[in-house]
DNA sequence: GCAATTATGAAATCATATTTTCAATCACAG
DNA sequence: CTGTGATTGAAAATATGATTTCATAATTGC
């Protein structure tokens, strides 16, 4: 994080762009001044998943769905003499660790010492690693399969789990229909579940400090014949008779539990599902988004 | 783009070597058979500090203190049709995480998906790492300080951000009072913010695909004199004039963004706050929980 | 010591990626 | 409508990088 003042800006117009910013810093700074086609390139770079260097200008053009010419102009606008210069900078940055590191080198001296945040993240990372290691890949695949084929998906969580459940519901609804968060506002479970049938899937977030309702819910679902997946802590002994058990490492050194693993699993489930469903999911996904757009909800 | 390319390692003369198809695997396997000049190239690659892709054949030649021709021959000996093929493999490997992952993929054919989850988690871990690296520790401390001392804390998020906001609100409320999620159900911002005052803190989740409301909210808050922290993507160009900017790496190879970093930051903020506030926070924290218990909500 | 063989890199050649040009298209003000 | 200026991408021109050739140097076998 940086104070806003520190975000360096290049003087765009006037040709002489002398910025010492990182690559994405430059891109951000000049984003406003760009034409649509160039912005597509900018977007691509700003959210580039891999290492930018190692991609040719033409490849970038292809990925950004624009012409080589646009990429060329883009590079020039950024103040580089040619594409090669940009690639070189990208490479340098990637080898110096984060772009930020490079900025630091030129800007202020080192304030960066492993702080609490870094330590905390290390714990989280460890938990994640262990969580994944503990998940059987066949079972995971089976879960995705179930999420793809189940007529309906029911999702529940209380306390922390409530927000994870909400997140999963929201994301899942982008990929497939008939996804329900239960209980709905003001509903009891009984009312929520009238439409549940054998073969449906339920995902329950049941981490530490469970509420009794979760246990009862799991029991009811099983009686109906709904397949149950629970996301729980590594320590939990009672798996509520669930068919799928996703155990998350969640201990930290601090006072609160770390639920990042559960969050990541939820997200990974979505990704897995999209991959599994292929074009169908993508179609729905973009349909949802464009519906959003049509309603003018985004800027 | 050629179809030709058989990616098979020629088991050269002796044919004995059980070739693993990873790039460095190939190099090692054929090392013995190489001429001195080629070995220099091999050495270079085996101990290459950076990412191999993104270097041109000529650069490699220069670094290995040999000629272009030698590199070309080297590439051929490895079984590639041309330099481009090799670069592509290198890129693939580097993006699949470790070369080992690739090795496995080709080795154990059938066990299809086990790596998807692992690979996804690797991406998430990377994002997390980069996110933290990009956060200035002084500013982070300042944010915690602000969260500790602000009379009120206002939290907002839409879309994905909504659930992160909810999570933060819920957790934060365990640690301190006067935490508000806005807008409340059925409220407009105007109604929600009547009680906002200068010196308050606002945390806005403003990741990709922002809604216009977020921008307006930020503006209003600044006008009131509320200190604003935004959690956003690494690519976002507009930081809404926020005092604190938490940039999260969120890109994945898949169709959806990874918001684990934002989630972890939220959690880390809580932890940081508890540590900062000391006993007070702990007292409140356990008070909340025992109130819960008193109401018989947990099992 | 003297072929025969192999290895080597400078330079020529070839292939491909990048840049530039330019005509078509678009957005918009008059 | 029409004129003006900005934007765009196909294709030509150019630059750059990769491969091959080939004369020479180093090594090997006898």
XYZ file of C-alpha atoms (C1' of nucleotides) in Angstrom:
658
model
C 0.000 0.000 0.000
C 1.149 3.458 -0.689
C -0.070 6.830 0.166
C -1.840 8.211 -2.815
C 0.628 11.018 -3.151
C 3.350 8.552 -3.923
C 1.679 7.218 -6.980
C 3.842 8.666 -9.605
C 2.347 10.176 -12.657
C 3.951 10.860 -15.945
C 3.278 14.036 -17.788
C 1.523 12.482 -20.656
C 1.025 15.014 -23.380
C 4.012 16.786 -24.762
C 5.784 13.723 -25.982
C 8.580 13.811 -23.478
C 7.510 11.162 -21.072
C 10.174 10.719 -18.518
C 8.778 8.506 -15.875
C 10.740 6.239 -13.658
C 7.718 4.238 -12.698
C 7.319 0.518 -12.918
C 5.754 -0.856 -16.039
C 2.286 -1.185 -14.660
C 2.773 2.160 -12.981
C 3.283 3.712 -16.378
C 0.321 1.902 -17.765
C -1.905 3.061 -14.974
C -0.694 6.624 -15.241
C -1.450 6.885 -18.912
C -4.545 4.754 -18.932
C -6.873 7.698 -19.122
C -5.220 9.067 -22.210
C -5.542 5.869 -24.189
C -7.812 4.998 -27.044
C -10.100 1.993 -26.588
C -7.936 -0.380 -28.559
C -4.909 0.600 -26.544
C -6.854 0.213 -23.358
C -7.569 -3.357 -24.233
C -3.851 -3.882 -24.351
C -3.463 -2.007 -21.092
C -6.134 -4.122 -19.441
C -4.378 -7.211 -20.604
C -1.105 -6.122 -19.108
C -2.557 -4.783 -15.894
C -4.133 -8.128 -15.166
C -1.631 -10.316 -16.876
C -1.544 -13.738 -15.260
C 1.880 -14.875 -16.350
C 5.152 -13.187 -16.955
C 4.812 -10.499 -19.527
C 8.207 -10.970 -21.041
C 8.300 -14.040 -23.163
C 5.271 -12.873 -25.046
C 5.700 -11.264 -28.404
C 3.933 -8.136 -29.469
C 1.817 -10.087 -31.878
C 0.766 -12.525 -29.214
C -0.259 -9.655 -27.009
C -2.205 -8.167 -29.873
C -3.980 -11.455 -30.340
C -4.797 -11.784 -26.664
C -6.062 -8.240 -26.514
C -8.130 -8.828 -29.627
C -6.589 -5.986 -31.496
C -4.022 -5.407 -34.189
C -0.274 -5.348 -34.047
C -0.434 -1.704 -34.872
C -2.330 -0.941 -31.710
C 0.260 -2.688 -29.590
C 2.975 -0.778 -31.321
C 1.304 2.513 -30.650
C 0.645 1.465 -27.103
C 4.303 0.805 -26.517
C 5.217 4.180 -27.902
C 2.703 5.968 -25.779
C 4.222 4.393 -22.738
C 7.413 6.133 -23.659
C 9.382 3.186 -24.885
C 11.348 3.427 -28.081
C 10.149 0.033 -29.192
C 8.632 -3.170 -28.021
C 11.971 -4.639 -27.105
C 12.601 -1.903 -24.560
C 9.364 -2.699 -22.855
C 10.070 -6.391 -22.786
C 13.419 -5.688 -21.227
C 11.904 -3.625 -18.462
C 9.282 -6.281 -17.840
C 11.995 -8.855 -17.547
C 14.007 -6.760 -15.196
C 11.057 -6.186 -12.960
C 10.107 -9.805 -12.877
C 13.627 -10.730 -11.880
C 13.853 -8.103 -9.230
C 10.860 -9.639 -7.592
C 7.863 -7.398 -7.596
C 7.670 -4.218 -9.603
C 7.382 -2.463 -6.326
C 10.862 -3.508 -5.429
C 12.119 -1.703 -8.455
C 10.205 1.401 -7.615
C 11.639 1.345 -4.183
C 15.140 1.157 -5.493
C 14.673 4.477 -7.150
C 12.317 6.108 -4.731
C 12.610 5.939 -1.004
C 15.113 3.723 0.684
C 14.250 0.532 2.401
C 11.401 0.629 4.820
C 10.605 -2.916 4.019
C 11.276 -5.240 6.862
C 9.359 -8.394 7.422
C 6.433 -7.009 9.339
C 3.539 -8.618 11.083
C 1.563 -8.703 7.915
C 4.201 -10.737 6.147
C 4.365 -13.188 8.999
C 0.653 -13.552 9.047
C 0.578 -14.243 5.350
C 3.171 -16.891 5.809
C 0.912 -18.680 8.219
C -1.961 -18.397 5.816
C 0.152 -19.767 3.012
C 1.163 -22.707 5.112
C -2.403 -23.430 6.004
C -3.365 -23.331 2.390
C -0.646 -25.712 1.442
C -1.600 -28.184 4.108
C -5.240 -27.893 3.267
C -4.681 -28.754 -0.344
C -2.322 -31.560 0.512
C -5.061 -33.079 2.629
C -7.640 -33.120 -0.113
C -8.078 -36.261 -2.102
C -7.986 -35.407 -5.756
C -10.531 -38.001 -6.748
C -12.968 -36.760 -4.175
C -12.386 -33.225 -5.371
C -13.138 -34.223 -8.926
C -16.227 -36.042 -7.750
C -17.386 -32.946 -5.926
C -17.024 -30.832 -9.034
C -18.890 -33.455 -10.994
C -21.639 -33.370 -8.381
C -21.815 -29.588 -8.489
C -22.126 -29.789 -12.249
C -24.859 -32.367 -12.413
C -26.948 -31.855 -9.288
C -30.394 -30.470 -10.137
C -30.114 -27.965 -7.316
C -27.359 -26.741 -5.028
C -28.091 -25.685 -1.465
C -25.601 -23.598 0.445
C -25.466 -22.778 4.115
C -23.156 -21.192 6.623
C -23.381 -19.410 9.932
C -21.081 -16.908 11.601
C -17.913 -16.661 9.494
C -19.335 -19.319 7.302
C -22.251 -17.091 6.434
C -20.106 -14.796 4.363
C -18.257 -17.635 2.721
C -21.586 -19.186 1.878
C -22.758 -15.896 0.440
C -19.657 -15.612 -1.658
C -20.024 -19.143 -2.957
C -23.663 -18.667 -3.724
C -23.037 -15.450 -5.601
C -20.210 -16.910 -7.636
C -21.900 -20.219 -8.287
C -25.001 -18.491 -9.549
C -22.851 -17.029 -12.299
C -22.019 -20.506 -13.492
C -25.181 -22.523 -13.060
C -28.801 -22.066 -12.101
C -30.790 -23.342 -9.141
C -28.377 -22.294 -6.463
C -29.947 -21.457 -3.138
C -28.630 -19.898 0.014
C -30.495 -21.269 2.985
C -32.217 -20.297 5.056
C -33.454 -17.343 3.068
C -34.067 -14.106 4.965
C -36.845 -14.673 7.442
C -37.219 -18.308 6.516
C -36.808 -21.408 8.586
C -34.962 -24.397 7.212
C -38.229 -26.231 6.824
C -39.547 -23.631 4.444
C -36.269 -23.385 2.597
C -36.021 -27.065 1.958
C -39.417 -27.956 0.601
C -37.946 -28.125 -2.862
C -34.927 -30.235 -1.970
C -34.781 -33.627 -3.650
C -32.561 -36.674 -3.726
C -29.553 -36.069 -5.910
C -29.273 -32.403 -5.025
C -26.017 -31.159 -3.591
C -25.555 -29.185 -0.398
C -22.439 -27.315 0.630
C -22.237 -26.521 4.316
C -19.660 -24.290 5.905
C -19.185 -25.825 9.300
C -16.047 -24.400 10.824
C -15.175 -24.102 14.440
C -17.854 -22.904 16.789
C -20.632 -24.545 14.927
C -24.197 -23.710 15.665
C -26.491 -26.624 16.457
C -28.583 -25.725 13.465
C -25.821 -26.894 11.166
C -25.883 -30.362 12.618
C -29.623 -30.596 12.333
C -29.510 -29.302 8.801
C -26.982 -31.912 7.766
C -29.143 -34.629 9.232
C -32.249 -33.399 7.451
C -30.451 -33.140 4.149
C -29.163 -36.660 4.439
C -32.632 -37.937 5.201
C -33.968 -36.261 2.093
C -31.225 -37.882 0.070
C -29.281 -34.734 -0.702
C -25.576 -35.270 -1.159
C -23.723 -33.266 1.455
C -20.332 -31.582 1.293
C -18.985 -29.859 4.345
C -16.159 -27.431 4.673
C -14.754 -27.752 8.124
C -11.701 -27.387 10.328
C -8.942 -29.885 10.495
C -9.734 -30.502 14.101
C -13.408 -31.296 13.811
C -14.223 -34.868 14.694
C -17.840 -34.942 13.653
C -18.198 -34.749 9.906
C -21.975 -34.829 10.111
C -22.092 -37.871 7.900
C -21.171 -35.824 4.860
C -20.226 -37.513 1.625
C -17.584 -34.896 0.833
C -15.380 -33.560 3.591
C -13.105 -30.614 2.935
C -10.852 -30.068 5.895
C -9.234 -26.672 6.159
C -6.208 -25.770 8.212
C -7.235 -22.665 10.020
C -5.067 -22.109 13.051
C -3.049 -18.925 13.383
C -0.770 -17.567 16.041
C -3.349 -14.911 16.747
C -6.722 -14.848 18.407
C -8.803 -15.543 15.345
C -9.006 -18.412 12.908
C -7.866 -18.139 9.327
C -10.567 -19.056 6.880
C -8.666 -18.244 3.744
C -8.400 -21.907 2.844
C -12.151 -22.277 2.879
C -12.441 -19.170 0.778
C -9.926 -20.450 -1.716
C -11.632 -23.821 -1.924
C -14.890 -22.094 -2.694
C -13.242 -20.154 -5.449
C -11.415 -23.216 -6.738
C -14.721 -25.033 -6.900
C -16.085 -22.332 -9.141
C -13.059 -22.473 -11.391
C -13.169 -26.225 -11.519
C -16.807 -26.126 -12.408
C -16.296 -23.634 -15.192
C -13.599 -25.818 -16.612
C -15.735 -28.896 -16.256
C -18.789 -27.363 -17.874
C -16.806 -25.733 -20.624
C -18.516 -23.337 -23.016
C -21.902 -23.620 -21.307
C -20.605 -22.146 -18.106
C -18.760 -19.440 -19.928
C -21.843 -18.519 -21.833
C -23.901 -18.209 -18.703
C -21.111 -16.390 -16.997
C -20.897 -13.681 -19.612
C -24.661 -13.595 -19.934
C -24.935 -12.729 -16.258
C -22.347 -10.049 -16.589
C -23.910 -8.474 -19.614
C -27.254 -8.533 -17.868
C -25.576 -6.597 -15.115
C -24.237 -4.220 -17.706
C -27.618 -3.783 -19.288
C -28.913 -2.636 -15.951
C -26.166 -0.089 -15.784
C -24.761 -1.312 -12.571
C -21.125 -0.951 -13.379
C -18.744 1.844 -14.077
C 1.986 -22.402 -34.464
C 3.297 -25.437 -36.251
C 1.577 -28.740 -35.950
C 4.675 -30.649 -36.926
C 6.530 -30.542 -33.680
C 6.890 -33.870 -32.064
C 7.856 -33.094 -28.591
C 9.607 -36.311 -28.091
C 13.054 -36.419 -26.749
C 15.167 -38.333 -29.111
C 16.746 -40.952 -27.025
C 19.998 -40.369 -28.682
C 22.609 -42.910 -29.460
C 22.541 -45.149 -26.451
C 18.844 -44.761 -25.988
C 19.048 -45.836 -22.385
C 18.054 -42.660 -20.703
C 14.584 -42.536 -19.293
C 13.832 -39.100 -20.489
C 11.694 -36.790 -18.530
C 10.213 -34.320 -20.880
C 10.817 -31.181 -18.874
C 13.242 -28.767 -20.372
C 15.982 -29.150 -17.827
C 15.300 -32.854 -17.851
C 16.109 -32.976 -21.487
C 19.189 -30.883 -21.003
C 20.515 -33.131 -18.284
C 19.768 -36.251 -20.253
C 21.743 -35.129 -23.251
C 24.464 -33.281 -21.428
C 27.003 -36.017 -21.913
C 26.575 -36.058 -25.635
C 27.236 -32.387 -26.045
C 30.212 -30.572 -27.423
C 31.931 -28.059 -25.149
C 30.307 -25.015 -26.648
C 26.916 -26.577 -26.332
C 27.664 -27.538 -22.775
C 28.245 -23.942 -21.923
C 24.736 -23.270 -23.119
C 23.486 -26.235 -21.129
C 25.243 -24.998 -17.994
C 23.708 -21.629 -18.477
C 20.239 -23.058 -18.678
C 20.645 -25.532 -15.871
C 21.626 -22.787 -13.489
C 19.619 -20.030 -15.036
C 18.778 -17.353 -12.522
C 15.725 -15.844 -14.144
C 13.019 -17.036 -16.407
C 14.398 -18.607 -19.511
C 11.637 -17.471 -21.766
C 12.004 -13.838 -22.606
C 15.590 -14.346 -23.589
C 16.447 -14.520 -27.234
C 18.736 -17.095 -28.741
C 21.370 -14.475 -29.352
C 21.237 -13.287 -25.768
C 21.717 -16.814 -24.581
C 24.643 -17.166 -26.943
C 26.147 -14.027 -25.515
C 25.669 -15.133 -21.922
C 27.139 -18.525 -22.681
C 30.044 -16.888 -24.428
C 29.461 -18.718 -27.619
C 27.944 -18.114 -31.025
C 24.404 -18.097 -32.243
C 25.169 -21.174 -34.227
C 26.006 -23.143 -31.127
C 22.707 -22.251 -29.513
C 20.902 -23.253 -32.634
C 22.601 -26.609 -32.708
C 21.922 -27.008 -29.013
C 18.232 -26.473 -29.513
C 18.168 -29.043 -32.257
C 19.990 -31.598 -30.213
C 17.376 -31.232 -27.528
C 14.845 -32.366 -30.048
C 13.121 -29.103 -30.707
C 12.340 -28.054 -34.226
C 13.516 -24.551 -33.540
C 14.242 -22.051 -30.839
C 10.667 -20.892 -30.658
C 9.476 -24.331 -29.647
C 11.889 -24.367 -26.783
C 10.871 -20.938 -25.611
C 7.255 -22.011 -25.647
C 7.933 -25.017 -23.497
C 9.947 -22.911 -21.100
C 7.099 -20.488 -20.807
C 4.600 -23.219 -20.237
C 6.672 -24.736 -17.519
C 7.250 -21.493 -15.762
C 3.559 -20.778 -15.800
C 2.559 -24.184 -14.617
C 4.593 -23.557 -11.544
C 7.436 -25.928 -11.199
C 8.722 -27.956 -14.099
C 8.002 -30.944 -11.951
C 4.322 -30.354 -12.337
C 4.661 -30.690 -16.059
C 6.726 -33.801 -15.750
C 4.011 -35.383 -13.735
C 1.319 -34.399 -16.132
C 2.952 -36.270 -18.921
C 4.105 -39.140 -16.799
C 0.920 -40.214 -15.094
C -1.525 -39.746 -17.863
C -4.851 -40.719 -16.418
C -4.993 -39.042 -13.029
C -6.468 -36.107 -14.755
C -7.449 -33.340 -12.399
C -5.359 -33.674 -9.273
C -3.208 -30.817 -10.304
C -5.883 -28.347 -11.137
C -6.559 -27.663 -7.521
C -2.883 -27.609 -6.655
C -2.109 -25.363 -9.553
C -4.870 -23.033 -8.652
C -3.628 -22.803 -5.114
C -0.198 -22.045 -6.413
C -1.556 -19.109 -8.331
C -3.372 -17.910 -5.254
C -0.234 -18.216 -3.192
C 1.694 -16.217 -5.734
C -0.916 -13.522 -5.748
C -0.826 -13.381 -1.999
C 2.911 -13.041 -1.995
C 2.896 -10.260 -4.529
C 0.108 -8.472 -2.769
C 1.963 -8.379 0.498
C 5.176 -7.364 -1.190
C 3.365 -4.391 -2.607
C 2.125 -3.126 0.723
C 4.145 -0.539 2.551
C 4.501 -1.583 6.149
C 4.323 1.948 7.477
C 1.073 2.615 5.695
C -0.259 -0.701 6.930
C 0.543 0.239 10.483
C -1.096 3.598 9.941
C -4.223 1.883 8.709
C -4.403 -0.293 11.791
C -3.885 2.759 13.933
C -6.725 4.456 12.094
C -8.986 1.447 12.553
C -8.175 1.479 16.236
C -8.820 5.146 16.878
C -11.517 6.164 14.421
C -14.779 6.925 16.207
C -16.692 4.931 13.636
C -15.803 2.518 10.855
C -17.863 2.339 7.679
C -17.602 -0.629 5.401
C -18.885 -1.107 1.886
C -18.618 -3.510 -0.983
C -20.641 -4.579 -3.977
C -20.677 -7.800 -5.937
C -17.822 -9.971 -4.697
C -16.843 -7.159 -2.439
C -20.165 -7.391 -0.686
C -19.276 -10.647 0.979
C -15.808 -9.519 1.859
C -17.325 -6.422 3.372
C -19.731 -8.557 5.322
C -16.936 -10.712 6.600
C -14.902 -7.725 7.659
C -17.844 -6.100 9.353
C -18.682 -9.230 11.262
C -15.126 -9.809 12.391
C -14.420 -6.200 13.161
C -17.504 -5.947 15.289
C -15.961 -8.582 17.542
C -13.042 -6.289 18.185
C -14.486 -2.806 18.387
C -17.839 -1.037 18.417
C -19.398 1.365 15.946
C -18.760 -0.667 12.857
C -21.300 -0.188 10.116
C -21.956 -1.965 6.882
C -23.385 0.465 4.354
C -25.790 0.819 2.880
C -27.928 -1.087 5.349
C -30.734 -3.222 3.952
C -33.234 -0.974 2.244
C -31.231 2.145 2.943
C -29.663 4.590 0.541
C -26.174 5.887 1.133
C -27.580 9.222 2.166
C -29.483 7.655 5.032
C -26.585 5.429 5.988
C -24.132 8.257 6.218
C -25.969 10.810 8.303
C -23.843 9.841 11.254
C -20.506 9.926 9.465
C -18.041 12.499 10.754
C -14.544 13.712 10.008
C -11.978 11.357 11.416
C -14.073 8.264 10.824
C -12.589 5.498 8.759
C -14.163 3.870 5.724
C -13.044 0.634 4.119
C -14.273 0.151 0.584
C -13.924 -3.012 -1.412
C -13.532 -1.763 -4.944
C -12.245 -4.585 -7.052
C -12.619 -5.036 -10.745
C -15.968 -4.339 -12.258
C -16.796 -1.578 -9.908
C -20.240 -0.174 -9.650
C -20.559 3.587 -10.109
C -21.970 3.820 -6.625
C -18.579 3.022 -5.187
C -17.017 5.995 -6.873
C -19.737 8.298 -5.667
C -19.498 6.899 -2.181
C -15.780 7.536 -2.041
C -16.298 11.085 -3.159
C -18.973 11.725 -0.570
C -16.885 10.238 2.197
C -13.920 12.395 1.297
C -16.112 15.462 1.303
C -17.349 14.626 4.744
C -13.774 14.232 5.906
C -13.845 10.501 6.446
C -10.526 8.789 5.929
C -10.861 6.307 3.115
C -9.125 3.000 2.584
C -9.836 1.051 -0.583
C -9.089 -2.532 -1.364
C -8.641 -2.824 -5.083
C -6.988 -4.680 -7.904
C -3.423 -4.223 -8.946
C -4.562 -2.904 -12.252
C -7.059 -0.300 -11.174
C -6.103 3.094 -12.413
C -8.481 5.157 -10.349
C -7.843 4.979 -6.630
C -10.817 7.205 -5.852
C -8.615 9.595 -3.953
C -8.300 7.208 -1.075
C -5.763 7.806 1.650
C -4.968 4.132 1.975
C -4.696 1.982 -1.114
C -4.473 -1.778 -0.740
C -3.727 -3.274 -4.102
C -4.446 -6.970 -4.440
C -3.098 -9.241 -7.111
C -6.146 -11.053 -8.283
C -5.532 -12.500 -11.682
C -5.849 -16.218 -12.308
C -5.511 -18.272 -15.424
C -9.156 -19.073 -15.173
C -12.263 -17.097 -15.948
C -12.736 -15.568 -12.522
C -10.637 -13.326 -10.338
C -9.023 -14.496 -7.139
C -10.009 -12.395 -4.159
C -8.194 -14.383 -1.568
C -5.686 -11.591 -1.075
C -8.434 -9.169 -0.197
C -9.902 -11.720 2.160
C -6.567 -12.281 3.838
C -5.945 -8.567 4.179
C -9.290 -8.193 5.881
C -8.400 -10.933 8.290
C -4.926 -9.566 8.818
C -6.428 -6.208 9.650
C -8.458 -7.831 12.378
C -5.445 -9.615 13.757
C -3.372 -6.478 13.596
C -6.051 -4.571 15.393
C -6.360 -7.114 18.161
C -2.648 -6.975 18.668
C -2.665 -3.203 18.612
C -5.510 -2.819 21.053
C -4.199 -5.493 23.396
C -6.346 -6.615 26.314
C -9.273 -4.339 25.452
C -9.870 -6.098 22.193
C -9.503 -9.490 23.722
C -11.994 -8.640 26.409
C -14.544 -7.493 23.910
C -13.820 -10.435 21.711
C -14.533 -12.982 24.390
C -17.476 -10.949 25.640
C -19.098 -11.218 22.251
C -18.516 -14.896 22.128
C -19.884 -15.568 25.552
C -22.935 -13.481 24.738
C -23.371 -15.798 21.805
C -23.018 -18.752 24.111
C -25.515 -17.363 26.540
C -28.022 -17.294 23.745
C -27.333 -20.919 23.050
C -26.353 -20.415 19.511
C -23.447 -22.779 19.354
C -22.915 -26.474 19.595
C 53.564 -35.931 -38.090
C 49.801 -36.162 -41.008
C 45.240 -37.139 -42.683
C 40.477 -37.537 -41.165
C 37.205 -35.998 -38.227
C 34.855 -32.952 -35.455
C 33.900 -28.454 -33.424
C 33.524 -23.624 -33.942
C 31.873 -18.894 -34.902
C 31.638 -15.005 -38.529
C 28.991 -13.936 -41.924
C 25.287 -14.847 -45.352
C 20.787 -16.183 -45.684
C 16.426 -16.823 -44.342
C 12.256 -16.305 -41.388
C 9.560 -13.823 -38.424
C 8.189 -10.047 -35.612
C 7.625 -5.147 -35.437
C 6.691 -0.780 -37.225
C 4.731 2.259 -40.502
C 1.557 3.582 -43.875
C -2.792 4.423 -45.450
C -7.531 3.869 -46.715
C -11.716 2.896 -44.401
C -14.546 3.823 -40.537
C -16.349 6.202 -36.747
C -17.847 10.084 -33.585
C -19.372 14.204 -33.490
C -19.810 19.343 -34.233
C -21.660 22.529 -37.238
C -26.408 15.860 -43.829
C -21.486 17.060 -44.491
C -16.776 18.069 -42.945
C -13.233 17.299 -39.646
C -10.349 14.874 -36.856
C -9.546 10.711 -34.336
C -9.219 5.726 -34.407
C -8.590 1.438 -36.434
C -6.451 -2.739 -38.590
C -4.726 -4.821 -43.172
C -0.928 -4.911 -45.485
C 3.608 -3.114 -47.016
C 8.122 -1.930 -45.433
C 11.537 -2.607 -42.241
C 14.193 -4.337 -38.496
C 15.556 -7.984 -35.822
C 16.466 -12.426 -34.680
C 17.356 -17.387 -35.997
C 19.475 -20.724 -38.974
C 22.700 -22.281 -42.238
C 26.908 -22.213 -44.604
C 31.513 -22.498 -44.799
C 36.308 -21.623 -43.978
C 39.213 -22.418 -40.234
C 40.792 -24.372 -35.931
C 41.110 -27.978 -32.818
C 41.226 -32.835 -31.862
C 41.766 -37.666 -32.788
C 43.550 -41.934 -34.835
C 47.127 -44.014 -36.958
